[in-house]
XYZ file of C-alpha atoms in Angstrom:
154
model
C 178.863 -159.801 180.910
C 176.593 -160.996 178.141
C 174.336 -164.002 178.497
C 176.629 -166.037 176.208
C 179.659 -165.056 178.284
C 177.813 -166.102 181.428
C 176.880 -169.486 179.928
C 180.500 -170.063 178.929
C 181.608 -169.200 182.470
C 178.882 -171.480 183.851
C 180.266 -174.391 181.818
C 183.801 -173.717 183.101
C 182.654 -173.592 186.727
C 180.437 -176.670 186.565
C 182.805 -178.859 184.498
C 184.874 -180.194 187.448
C 181.767 -181.203 189.401
C 181.136 -184.505 187.633
C 184.684 -185.861 188.069
C 184.608 -184.823 191.715
C 181.315 -186.653 192.236
C 182.819 -189.752 190.583
C 185.689 -189.674 193.079
C 183.430 -190.017 196.119
C 183.944 -193.384 197.836
C 180.590 -195.113 198.292
C 181.450 -196.019 201.875
C 181.902 -192.324 202.830
C 178.453 -190.956 201.942
C 177.484 -190.516 205.604
C 180.780 -188.890 206.621
C 180.645 -185.284 207.893
C 183.504 -182.864 208.462
C 181.696 -181.558 211.562
C 178.474 -182.509 213.312
C 176.673 -179.488 211.806
C 178.042 -179.997 208.272
C 176.321 -181.653 205.353
C 177.339 -185.288 204.971
C 179.077 -186.077 201.703
C 175.910 -187.798 200.475
C 173.850 -184.730 201.393
C 176.253 -182.552 199.389
C 175.795 -184.885 196.426
C 172.065 -184.253 196.674
C 172.274 -180.535 197.481
C 174.607 -179.426 194.688
C 172.412 -180.491 191.740
C 169.248 -179.786 193.733
C 170.309 -176.191 194.184
C 170.874 -175.647 190.466
C 167.437 -177.110 189.777
C 165.935 -174.835 192.453
C 167.588 -171.729 190.960
C 166.152 -172.731 187.573
C 162.683 -173.111 189.103
C 162.909 -169.612 190.599
C 163.974 -168.065 187.285
C 161.285 -170.022 185.445
C 158.653 -168.699 187.868
C 157.630 -172.239 188.871
C 155.808 -173.166 192.060
C 158.464 -173.468 194.755
C 158.526 -176.023 197.561
C 159.946 -173.344 199.903
C 158.740 -169.749 200.105
C 161.303 -168.144 202.388
C 165.002 -168.241 203.097
C 164.241 -169.740 206.506
C 162.262 -172.602 204.934
C 165.130 -173.224 202.514
C 167.715 -173.316 205.304
C 165.652 -175.708 207.446
C 164.989 -178.004 204.481
C 168.660 -177.980 203.478
C 169.700 -179.541 206.771
C 167.114 -182.290 206.316
C 168.376 -183.352 202.874
C 168.578 -187.060 202.396
C 171.817 -188.568 201.180
C 172.370 -189.405 197.528
C 174.440 -192.085 195.856
C 177.036 -191.020 193.313
C 175.035 -192.520 190.444
C 171.839 -190.701 191.380
C 173.744 -187.466 191.988
C 175.345 -187.653 188.535
C 171.930 -188.076 186.880
C 170.515 -185.190 188.913
C 173.514 -183.023 188.054
C 173.074 -183.663 184.322
C 169.349 -182.859 184.534
C 169.874 -179.750 186.696
C 172.598 -178.320 184.466
C 170.423 -178.875 181.394
C 167.416 -177.238 183.067
C 169.381 -174.277 184.434
C 171.126 -173.589 181.117
C 167.818 -173.950 179.288
C 166.172 -171.322 181.471
C 169.096 -168.911 181.121
C 169.258 -169.522 177.363
C 165.563 -168.739 177.031
C 166.038 -165.255 178.495
C 166.356 -162.429 175.998
C 169.669 -160.612 176.309
C 167.923 -157.476 177.584
C 166.025 -159.472 180.203
C 169.263 -161.110 181.368
C 170.982 -157.709 181.594
C 168.236 -155.477 183.013
C 165.261 -157.634 183.993
C 164.481 -158.505 187.595
C 162.779 -161.345 189.411
C 161.544 -162.089 192.918
C 163.607 -164.697 194.762
C 163.190 -166.340 198.155
C 166.891 -165.886 198.930
C 167.586 -162.302 197.860
C 164.258 -160.572 197.315
C 163.901 -158.666 194.027
C 167.157 -158.926 192.094
C 168.486 -158.666 188.541
C 168.575 -161.883 186.518
C 172.314 -161.537 185.885
C 172.910 -161.172 189.625
C 170.774 -164.185 190.498
C 172.614 -166.257 187.885
C 175.908 -165.140 189.430
C 174.598 -166.064 192.885
C 173.743 -169.543 191.554
C 177.350 -170.069 190.482
C 178.724 -168.624 193.710
C 176.538 -171.085 195.612
C 177.688 -173.941 193.384
C 181.359 -173.064 193.893
C 180.876 -172.857 197.658
C 179.429 -176.355 197.956
C 181.759 -177.978 195.424
C 184.675 -176.589 197.435
C 183.020 -177.949 200.600
C 182.929 -181.379 198.934
C 186.538 -180.903 197.823
C 187.629 -180.151 201.402
C 185.750 -183.189 202.721
C 187.398 -185.481 200.192
C 190.869 -184.003 200.839
C 190.349 -184.494 204.586
C 189.566 -188.152 203.925
C 192.711 -188.518 201.827
C 190.841 -188.899 198.538
C 192.794 -187.492 195.594
C 190.827 -184.628 194.096
C 193.419 -182.742 192.057
């Protein structure tokens, strides 16, 4: 997969996120599917926050968390987000993530590697794929929560 093909795929995967966010009832932000699950408001914060975090890793920025364990502990402490704030964060995170990927030379995207707190040393293309896999996972988690509440998501 070329970098341009990846970015096209990224757009396809991320496109349904905004309408799904818009469908979240404001009175359900604290609702959780299970006691150990993210609340809906936490998912609204986590989804764009994760894309921004992946961009920070690829951009070699100073990270707030240095290990997978720190990331996992911090994830469960996420504050809730309103729909409006989540939509702004999503727009910013998508722009940042795509900007970082776009700035990579094709050869770097294909064969370059980077150190990550989640996966250790890994190829850029693989880390970018992991970012989308992570995004899909949590958007589907939000989808399931909304369906369980009887909110139309299709």
